XYZ file of N, CA and C in Angstrom:
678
model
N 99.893 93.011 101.978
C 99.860 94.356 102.543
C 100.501 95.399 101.666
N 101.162 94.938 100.706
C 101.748 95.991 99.975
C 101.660 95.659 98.744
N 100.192 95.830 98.273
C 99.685 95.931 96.864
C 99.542 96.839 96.134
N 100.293 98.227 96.809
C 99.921 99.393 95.844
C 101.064 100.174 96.124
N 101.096 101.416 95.640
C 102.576 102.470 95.667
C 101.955 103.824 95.653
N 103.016 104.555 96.008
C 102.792 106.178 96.079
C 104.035 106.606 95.646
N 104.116 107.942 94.928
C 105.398 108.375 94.489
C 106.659 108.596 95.816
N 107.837 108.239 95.281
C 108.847 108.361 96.455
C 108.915 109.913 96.393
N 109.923 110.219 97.314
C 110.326 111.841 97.359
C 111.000 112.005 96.360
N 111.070 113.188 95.763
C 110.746 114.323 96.549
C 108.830 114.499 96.332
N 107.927 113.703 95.554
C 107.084 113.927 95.283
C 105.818 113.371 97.009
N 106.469 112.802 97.758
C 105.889 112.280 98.708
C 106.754 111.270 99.121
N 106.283 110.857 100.390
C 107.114 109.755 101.093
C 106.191 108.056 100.754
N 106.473 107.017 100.097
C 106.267 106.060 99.918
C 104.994 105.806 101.226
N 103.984 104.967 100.744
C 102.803 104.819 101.733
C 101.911 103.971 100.555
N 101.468 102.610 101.515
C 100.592 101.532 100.572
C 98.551 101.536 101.429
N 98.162 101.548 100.275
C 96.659 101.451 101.250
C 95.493 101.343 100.523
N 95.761 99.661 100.341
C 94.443 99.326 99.302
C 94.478 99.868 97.870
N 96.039 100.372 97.087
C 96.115 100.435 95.924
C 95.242 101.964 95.605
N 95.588 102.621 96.679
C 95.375 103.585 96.629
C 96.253 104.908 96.835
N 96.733 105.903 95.868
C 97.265 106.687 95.951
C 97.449 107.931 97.351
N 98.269 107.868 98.344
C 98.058 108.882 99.000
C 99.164 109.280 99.539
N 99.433 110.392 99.341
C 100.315 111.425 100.350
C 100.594 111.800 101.301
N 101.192 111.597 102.081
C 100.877 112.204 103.697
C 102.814 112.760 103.877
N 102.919 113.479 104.984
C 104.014 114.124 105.246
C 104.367 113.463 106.475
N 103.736 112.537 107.378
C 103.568 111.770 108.320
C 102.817 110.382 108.360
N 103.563 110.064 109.544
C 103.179 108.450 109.289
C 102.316 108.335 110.768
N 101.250 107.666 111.367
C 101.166 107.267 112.473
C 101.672 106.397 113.168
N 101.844 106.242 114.320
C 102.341 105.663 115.306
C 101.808 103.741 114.895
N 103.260 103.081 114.461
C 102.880 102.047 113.745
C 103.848 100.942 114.437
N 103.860 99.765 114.452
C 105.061 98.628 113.898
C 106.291 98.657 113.214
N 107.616 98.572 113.230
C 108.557 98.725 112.835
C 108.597 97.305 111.850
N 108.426 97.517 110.597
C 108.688 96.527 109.632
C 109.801 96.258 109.096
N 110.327 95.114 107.909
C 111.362 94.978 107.291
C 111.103 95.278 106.187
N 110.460 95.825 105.393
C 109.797 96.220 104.313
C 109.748 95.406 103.295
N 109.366 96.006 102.109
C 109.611 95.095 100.910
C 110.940 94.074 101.225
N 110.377 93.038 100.249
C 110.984 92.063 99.620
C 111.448 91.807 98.199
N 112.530 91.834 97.716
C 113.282 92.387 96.750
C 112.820 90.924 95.675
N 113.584 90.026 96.362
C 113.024 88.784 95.952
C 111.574 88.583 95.477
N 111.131 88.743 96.553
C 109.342 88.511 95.640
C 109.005 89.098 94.938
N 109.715 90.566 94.958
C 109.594 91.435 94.030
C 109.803 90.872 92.382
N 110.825 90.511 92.656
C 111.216 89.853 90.992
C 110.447 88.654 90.622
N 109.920 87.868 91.598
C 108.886 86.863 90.713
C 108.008 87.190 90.472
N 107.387 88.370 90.869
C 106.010 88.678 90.369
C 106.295 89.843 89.428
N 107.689 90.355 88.594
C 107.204 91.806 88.425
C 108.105 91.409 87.231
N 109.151 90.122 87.052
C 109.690 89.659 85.863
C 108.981 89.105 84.735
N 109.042 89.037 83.430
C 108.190 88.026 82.351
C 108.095 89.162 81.371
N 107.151 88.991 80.319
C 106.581 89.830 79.295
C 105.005 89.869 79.530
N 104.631 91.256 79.802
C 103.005 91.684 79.846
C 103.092 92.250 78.729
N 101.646 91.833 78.232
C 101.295 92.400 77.281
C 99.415 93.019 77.304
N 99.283 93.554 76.500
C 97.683 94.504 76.916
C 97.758 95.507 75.914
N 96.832 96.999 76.304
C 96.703 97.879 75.733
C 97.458 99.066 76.543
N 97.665 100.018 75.632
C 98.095 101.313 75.755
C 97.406 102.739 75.788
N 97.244 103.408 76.081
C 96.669 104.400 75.610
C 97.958 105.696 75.917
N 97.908 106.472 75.017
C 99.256 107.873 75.062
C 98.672 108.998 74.680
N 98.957 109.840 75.443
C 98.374 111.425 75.385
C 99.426 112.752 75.457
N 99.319 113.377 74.477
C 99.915 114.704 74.366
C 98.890 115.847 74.392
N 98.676 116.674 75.193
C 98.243 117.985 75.254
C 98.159 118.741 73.887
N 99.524 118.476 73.487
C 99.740 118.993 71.665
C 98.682 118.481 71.071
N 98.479 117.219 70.926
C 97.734 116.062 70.252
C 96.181 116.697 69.912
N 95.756 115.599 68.741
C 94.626 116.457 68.430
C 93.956 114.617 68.509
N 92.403 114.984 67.956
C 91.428 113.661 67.708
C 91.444 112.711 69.079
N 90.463 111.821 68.675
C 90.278 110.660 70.168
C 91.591 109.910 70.292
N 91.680 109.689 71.883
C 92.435 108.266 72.776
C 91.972 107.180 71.840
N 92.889 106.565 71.618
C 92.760 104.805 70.836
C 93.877 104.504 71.533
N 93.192 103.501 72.195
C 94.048 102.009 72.624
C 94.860 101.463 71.751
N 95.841 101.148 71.869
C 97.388 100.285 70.580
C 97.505 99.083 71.552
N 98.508 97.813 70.615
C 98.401 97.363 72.072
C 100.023 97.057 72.817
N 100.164 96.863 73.397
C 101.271 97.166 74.547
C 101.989 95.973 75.198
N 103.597 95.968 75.242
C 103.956 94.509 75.153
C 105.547 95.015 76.084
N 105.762 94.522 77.506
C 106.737 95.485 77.890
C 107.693 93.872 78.400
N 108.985 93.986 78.132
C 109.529 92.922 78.385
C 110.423 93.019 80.196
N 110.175 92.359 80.813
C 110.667 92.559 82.236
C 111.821 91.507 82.773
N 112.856 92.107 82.878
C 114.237 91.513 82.759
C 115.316 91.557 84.155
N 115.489 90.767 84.643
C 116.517 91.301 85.851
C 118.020 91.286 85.163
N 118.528 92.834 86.202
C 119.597 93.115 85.718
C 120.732 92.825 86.659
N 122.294 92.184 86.696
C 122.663 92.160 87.796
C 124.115 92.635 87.491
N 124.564 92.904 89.020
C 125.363 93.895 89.088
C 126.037 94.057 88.653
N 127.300 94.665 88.026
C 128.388 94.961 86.876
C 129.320 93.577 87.671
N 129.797 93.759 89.118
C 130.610 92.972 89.216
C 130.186 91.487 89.401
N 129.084 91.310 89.121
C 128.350 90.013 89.650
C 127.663 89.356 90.966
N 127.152 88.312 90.932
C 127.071 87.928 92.812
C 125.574 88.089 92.664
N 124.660 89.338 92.416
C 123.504 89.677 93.036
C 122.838 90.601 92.111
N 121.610 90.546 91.896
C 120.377 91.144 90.879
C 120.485 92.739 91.297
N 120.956 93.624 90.920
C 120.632 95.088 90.998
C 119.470 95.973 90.670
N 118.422 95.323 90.350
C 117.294 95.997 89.554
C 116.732 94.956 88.359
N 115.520 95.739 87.538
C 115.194 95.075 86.511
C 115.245 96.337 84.903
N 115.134 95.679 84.509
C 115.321 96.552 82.943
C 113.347 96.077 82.652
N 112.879 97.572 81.559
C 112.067 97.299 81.099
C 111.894 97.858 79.706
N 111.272 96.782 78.835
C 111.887 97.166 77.851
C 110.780 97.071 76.568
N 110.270 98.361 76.204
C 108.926 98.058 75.189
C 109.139 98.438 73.890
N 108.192 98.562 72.918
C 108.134 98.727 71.779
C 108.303 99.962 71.524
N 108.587 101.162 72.392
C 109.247 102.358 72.207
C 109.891 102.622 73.064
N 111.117 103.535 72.116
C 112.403 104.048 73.370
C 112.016 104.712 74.761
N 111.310 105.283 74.533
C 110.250 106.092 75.280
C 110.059 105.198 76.653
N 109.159 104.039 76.302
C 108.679 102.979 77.782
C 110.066 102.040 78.339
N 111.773 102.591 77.411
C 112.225 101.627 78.148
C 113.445 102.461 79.666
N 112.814 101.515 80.637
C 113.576 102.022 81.746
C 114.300 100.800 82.286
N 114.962 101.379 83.389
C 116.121 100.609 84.538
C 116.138 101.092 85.524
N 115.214 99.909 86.343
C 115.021 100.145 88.206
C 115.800 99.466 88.911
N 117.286 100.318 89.110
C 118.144 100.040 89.889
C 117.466 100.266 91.572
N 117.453 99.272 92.504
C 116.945 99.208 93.813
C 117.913 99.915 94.697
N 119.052 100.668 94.221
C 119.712 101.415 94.960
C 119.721 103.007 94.747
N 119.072 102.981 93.638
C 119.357 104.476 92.966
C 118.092 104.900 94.032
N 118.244 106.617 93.949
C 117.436 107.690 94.394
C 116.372 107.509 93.829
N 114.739 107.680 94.285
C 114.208 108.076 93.558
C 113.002 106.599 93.034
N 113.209 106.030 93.287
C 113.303 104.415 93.037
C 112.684 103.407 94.233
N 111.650 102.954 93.933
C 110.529 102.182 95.323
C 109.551 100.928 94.486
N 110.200 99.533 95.583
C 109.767 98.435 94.919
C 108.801 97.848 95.974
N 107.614 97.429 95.508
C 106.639 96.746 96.665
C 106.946 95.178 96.132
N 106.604 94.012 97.336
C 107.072 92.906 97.450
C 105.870 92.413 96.485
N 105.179 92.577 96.039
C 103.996 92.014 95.009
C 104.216 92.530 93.917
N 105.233 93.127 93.221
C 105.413 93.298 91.781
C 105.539 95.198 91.665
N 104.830 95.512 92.599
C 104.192 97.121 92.006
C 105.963 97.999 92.419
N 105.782 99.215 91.664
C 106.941 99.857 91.724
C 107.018 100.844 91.541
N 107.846 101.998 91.560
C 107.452 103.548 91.521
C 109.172 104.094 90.950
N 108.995 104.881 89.791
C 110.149 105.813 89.732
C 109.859 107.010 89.607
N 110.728 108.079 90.356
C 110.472 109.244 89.597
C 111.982 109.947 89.197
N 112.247 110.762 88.509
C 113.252 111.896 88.070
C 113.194 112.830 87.814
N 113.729 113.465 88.395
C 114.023 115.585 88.344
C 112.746 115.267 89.230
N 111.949 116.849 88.795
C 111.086 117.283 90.426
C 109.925 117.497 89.373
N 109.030 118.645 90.299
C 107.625 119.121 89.471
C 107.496 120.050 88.418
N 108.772 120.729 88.665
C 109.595 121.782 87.700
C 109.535 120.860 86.072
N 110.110 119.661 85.681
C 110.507 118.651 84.707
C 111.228 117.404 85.075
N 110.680 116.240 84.315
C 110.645 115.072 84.579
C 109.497 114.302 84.517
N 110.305 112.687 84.780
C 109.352 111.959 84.380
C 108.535 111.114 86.016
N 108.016 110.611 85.926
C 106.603 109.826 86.921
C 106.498 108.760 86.457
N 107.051 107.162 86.516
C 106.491 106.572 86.099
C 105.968 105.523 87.465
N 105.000 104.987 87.270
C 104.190 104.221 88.304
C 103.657 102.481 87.709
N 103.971 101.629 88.820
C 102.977 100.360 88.167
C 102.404 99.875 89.279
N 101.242 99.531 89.136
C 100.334 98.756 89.917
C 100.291 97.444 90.124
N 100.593 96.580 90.318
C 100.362 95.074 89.737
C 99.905 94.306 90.949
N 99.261 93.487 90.508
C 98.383 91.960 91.768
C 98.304 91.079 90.852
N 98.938 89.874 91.487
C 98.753 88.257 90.192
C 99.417 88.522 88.708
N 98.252 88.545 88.439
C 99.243 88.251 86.935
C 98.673 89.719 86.415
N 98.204 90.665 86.408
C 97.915 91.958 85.675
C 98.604 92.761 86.405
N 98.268 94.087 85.519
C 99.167 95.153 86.523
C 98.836 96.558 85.237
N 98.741 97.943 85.658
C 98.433 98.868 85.872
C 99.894 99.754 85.410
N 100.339 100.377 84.057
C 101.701 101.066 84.713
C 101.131 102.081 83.540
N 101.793 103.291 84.871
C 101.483 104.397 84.050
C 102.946 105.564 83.994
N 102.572 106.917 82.994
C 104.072 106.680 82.558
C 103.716 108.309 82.656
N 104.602 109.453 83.535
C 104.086 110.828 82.967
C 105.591 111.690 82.478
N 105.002 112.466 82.148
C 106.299 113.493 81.317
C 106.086 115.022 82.311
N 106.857 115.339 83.141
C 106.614 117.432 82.748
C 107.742 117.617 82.243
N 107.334 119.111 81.565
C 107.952 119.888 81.405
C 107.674 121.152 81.626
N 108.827 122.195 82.082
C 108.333 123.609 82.932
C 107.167 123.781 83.446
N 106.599 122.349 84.230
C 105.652 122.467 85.654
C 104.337 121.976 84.455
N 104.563 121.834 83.072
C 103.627 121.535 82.534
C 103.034 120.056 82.117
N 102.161 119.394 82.066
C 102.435 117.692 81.475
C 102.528 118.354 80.051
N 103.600 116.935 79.584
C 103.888 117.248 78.175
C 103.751 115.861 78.120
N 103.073 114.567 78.279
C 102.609 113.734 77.545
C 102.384 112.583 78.906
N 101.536 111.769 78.848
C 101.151 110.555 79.903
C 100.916 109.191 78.800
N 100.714 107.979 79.196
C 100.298 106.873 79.156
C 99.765 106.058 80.402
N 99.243 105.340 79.855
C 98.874 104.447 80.934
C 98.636 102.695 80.013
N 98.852 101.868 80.463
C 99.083 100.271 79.771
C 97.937 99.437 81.175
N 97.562 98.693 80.417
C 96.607 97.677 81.288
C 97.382 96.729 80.532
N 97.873 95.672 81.382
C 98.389 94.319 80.972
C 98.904 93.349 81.614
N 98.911 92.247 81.234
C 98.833 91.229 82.223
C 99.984 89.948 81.416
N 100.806 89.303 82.802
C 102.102 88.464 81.746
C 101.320 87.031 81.297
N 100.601 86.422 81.918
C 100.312 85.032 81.077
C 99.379 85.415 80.297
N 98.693 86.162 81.060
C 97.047 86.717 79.379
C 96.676 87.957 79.192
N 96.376 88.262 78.019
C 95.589 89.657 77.886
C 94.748 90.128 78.787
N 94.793 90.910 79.708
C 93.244 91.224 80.669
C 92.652 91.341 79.864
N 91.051 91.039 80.477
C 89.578 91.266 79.560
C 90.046 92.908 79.952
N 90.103 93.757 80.440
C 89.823 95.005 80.048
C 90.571 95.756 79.149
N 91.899 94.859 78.899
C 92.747 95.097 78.017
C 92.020 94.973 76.063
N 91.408 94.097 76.639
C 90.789 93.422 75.064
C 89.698 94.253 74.599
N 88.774 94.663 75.477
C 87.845 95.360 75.389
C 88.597 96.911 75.285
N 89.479 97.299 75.444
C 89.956 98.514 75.283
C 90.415 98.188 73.694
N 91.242 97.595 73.418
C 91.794 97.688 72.141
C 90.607 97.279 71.135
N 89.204 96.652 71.516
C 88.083 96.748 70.363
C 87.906 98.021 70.293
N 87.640 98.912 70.945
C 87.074 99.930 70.729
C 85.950 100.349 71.860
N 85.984 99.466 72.692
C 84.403 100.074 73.288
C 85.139 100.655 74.743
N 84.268 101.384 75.107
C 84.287 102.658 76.235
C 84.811 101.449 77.802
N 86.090 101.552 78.332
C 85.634 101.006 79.595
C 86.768 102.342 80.446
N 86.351 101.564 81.966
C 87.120 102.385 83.142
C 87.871 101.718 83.993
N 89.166 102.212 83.484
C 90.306 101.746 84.544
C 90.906 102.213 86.138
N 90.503 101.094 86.491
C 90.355 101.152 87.933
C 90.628 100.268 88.456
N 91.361 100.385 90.152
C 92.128 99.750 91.085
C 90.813 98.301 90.874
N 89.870 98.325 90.932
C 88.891 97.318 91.199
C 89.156 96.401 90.224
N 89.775 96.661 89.108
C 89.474 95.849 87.680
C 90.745 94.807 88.158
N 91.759 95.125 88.917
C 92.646 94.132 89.358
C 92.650 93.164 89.882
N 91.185 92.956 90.972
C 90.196 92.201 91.541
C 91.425 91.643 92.680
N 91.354 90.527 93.247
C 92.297 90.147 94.164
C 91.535 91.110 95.486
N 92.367 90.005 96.335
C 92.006 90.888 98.073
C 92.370 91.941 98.380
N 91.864 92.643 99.279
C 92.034 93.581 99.865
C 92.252 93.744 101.257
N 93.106 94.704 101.880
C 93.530 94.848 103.246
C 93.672 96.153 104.082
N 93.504 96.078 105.084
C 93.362 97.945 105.707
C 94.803 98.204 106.303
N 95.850 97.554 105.552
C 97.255 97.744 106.926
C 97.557 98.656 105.406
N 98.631 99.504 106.425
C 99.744 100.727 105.495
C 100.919 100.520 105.601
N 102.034 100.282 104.546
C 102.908 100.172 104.571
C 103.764 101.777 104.394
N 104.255 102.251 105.347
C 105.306 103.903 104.868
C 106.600 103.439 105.198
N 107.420 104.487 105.091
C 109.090 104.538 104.605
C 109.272 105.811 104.617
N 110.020 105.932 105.457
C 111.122 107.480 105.401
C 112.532 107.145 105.358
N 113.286 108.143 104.636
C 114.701 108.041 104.781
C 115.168 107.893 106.208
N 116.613 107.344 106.481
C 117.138 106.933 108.186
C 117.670 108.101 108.676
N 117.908 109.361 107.704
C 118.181 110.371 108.563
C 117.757 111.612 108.253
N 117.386 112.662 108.890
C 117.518 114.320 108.553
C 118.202 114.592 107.219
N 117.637 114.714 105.920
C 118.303 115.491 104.922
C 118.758 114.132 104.050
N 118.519 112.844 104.912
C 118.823 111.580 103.563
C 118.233 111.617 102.400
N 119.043 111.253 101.435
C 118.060 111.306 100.258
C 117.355 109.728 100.307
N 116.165 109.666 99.512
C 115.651 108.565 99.400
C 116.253 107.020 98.625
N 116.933 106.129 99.161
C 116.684 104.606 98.945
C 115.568 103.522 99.421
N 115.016 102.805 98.634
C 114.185 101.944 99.308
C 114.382 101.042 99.924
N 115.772 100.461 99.684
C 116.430 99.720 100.483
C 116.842 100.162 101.793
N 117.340 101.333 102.037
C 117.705 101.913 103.399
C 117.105 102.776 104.021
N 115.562 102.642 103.589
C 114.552 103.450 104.393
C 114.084 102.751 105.381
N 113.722 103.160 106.918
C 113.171 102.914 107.699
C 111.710 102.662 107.856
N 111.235 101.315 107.467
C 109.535 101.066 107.324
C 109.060 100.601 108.229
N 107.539 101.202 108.763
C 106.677 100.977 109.403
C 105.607 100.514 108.533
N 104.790 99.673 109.807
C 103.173 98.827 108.986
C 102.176 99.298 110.163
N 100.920 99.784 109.519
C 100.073 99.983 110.685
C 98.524 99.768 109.935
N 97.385 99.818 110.444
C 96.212 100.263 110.229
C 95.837 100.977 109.816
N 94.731 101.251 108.597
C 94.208 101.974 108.072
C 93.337 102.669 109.188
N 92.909 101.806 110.179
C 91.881 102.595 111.039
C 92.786 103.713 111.878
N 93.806 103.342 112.513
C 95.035 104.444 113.033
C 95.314 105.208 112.575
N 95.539 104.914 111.125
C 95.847 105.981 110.021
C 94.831 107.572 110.736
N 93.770 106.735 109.924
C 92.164 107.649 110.473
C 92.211 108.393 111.908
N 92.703 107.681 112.957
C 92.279 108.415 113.559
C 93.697 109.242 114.379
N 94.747 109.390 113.444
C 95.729 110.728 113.237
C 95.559 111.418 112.557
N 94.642 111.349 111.659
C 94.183 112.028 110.847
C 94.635 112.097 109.361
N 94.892 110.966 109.196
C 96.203 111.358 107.838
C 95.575 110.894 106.829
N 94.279 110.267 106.822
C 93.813 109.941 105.491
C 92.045 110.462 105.304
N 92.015 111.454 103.942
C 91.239 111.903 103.567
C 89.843 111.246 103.575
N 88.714 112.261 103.692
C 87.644 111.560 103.882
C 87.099 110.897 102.719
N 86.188 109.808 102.689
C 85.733 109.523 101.342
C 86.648 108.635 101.088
């Protein structure tokens, strides 16, 4: 049920639905869940993926070429010991390497690997997002600055093997990356999360999650047509 992610706040409130991106300011009338699983989180979202890259600057001139892309996934644990605080990620530029502390602001882990950070707001800052099911996974990486993008990526890669779309990207030939290319099942339940109080800032750990139907969703109206 929770194969996909949406940006946490301040960019939106966390919401899963078929690995599909969506926003809503409300949740419908759902099930009171325990949410993610921190644990499963780390067996599916630890190892080294490797795949292709693609990086874009607005500045930038000539065609997108695929490089290829190798991100090392590490659990980190707590200064005083006892218990895993997050994971470190760590690639072939300073640039792709981060630290998803599960307590910090800002910061949202789904129990199948996928994960969401963001920092600062729409004003400047970064977006970074990953997708993952089985062994591939989807992570994409954005930059603003003064409300402007000042550079994105996106990596197709997978920890025991190269995805075929990974391979076929780094030959050279034309493909399209998409939730479908992840293949694996699909499901109509929604996983959301709001902070526990008026004016909380966002943890994913101490957010209050509900699970409901995509069809409920629909008929509160909260998800777009099409």
């Amino acid at each position: 049920w929770d194969r996909g992610l949406v940006l946490p706040p301040p960019f939106g409130p966390p919401l899963l639905h078929n690995h599909k991106m969506l926003l809503l300011a409300a949740a419908p009338l759902a099930v009171r869940h325990a949410g993610p699983d921190f644990s499963t989180f780390l067996d599916h979202a630890t190892g080294t993926w490797r795949g292709a890259v693609f990086r874009h600057s607005p500045a930038g001139s000539g065609p997108l070429r695929a490089t290829q892309s190798v991100h090392h996934v590490s659990e980190v644990m707590r200064a005083c010991g006892g218990a895993v605080q997050g994971v470190s990620e760590c690639g072939g530029l300073g640039e792709d390497d981060l630290y998803l502390n599960r307590a910090a602001g800002g910061a949202t882990f789904f129990s199948f690997g996928s994960w969401a950070l963001v920092s600062g707001g729409c004003d400047g800052g970064c977006v970074h997002l990953c997708l993952c099911q089985d062994e591939s996974r989807h992570r994409i990486d954005i930059r603003l600055e003064e409300g402007e993008l000042h550079s994105v990526s996106v990596a197709v890669e997978g920890r025991r093997a190269t995805p075929p779309l990974a391979t076929q990207l780094l030959s050279g030939q034309e493909a399209v990356a998409s939730a479908e290319s992840l293949g694996g099942a699909w499901d109509d339940l929604i996983l959301t999360g709001v902070p526990p109080g008026s004016g909380a800032g966002w943890a994913s750990q101490r957010a209050v999650w509900d699970l409901c139907s995509s069809a409920a969703a629909e008929e509160e109206g909260l998800l777009p047509e099409g």
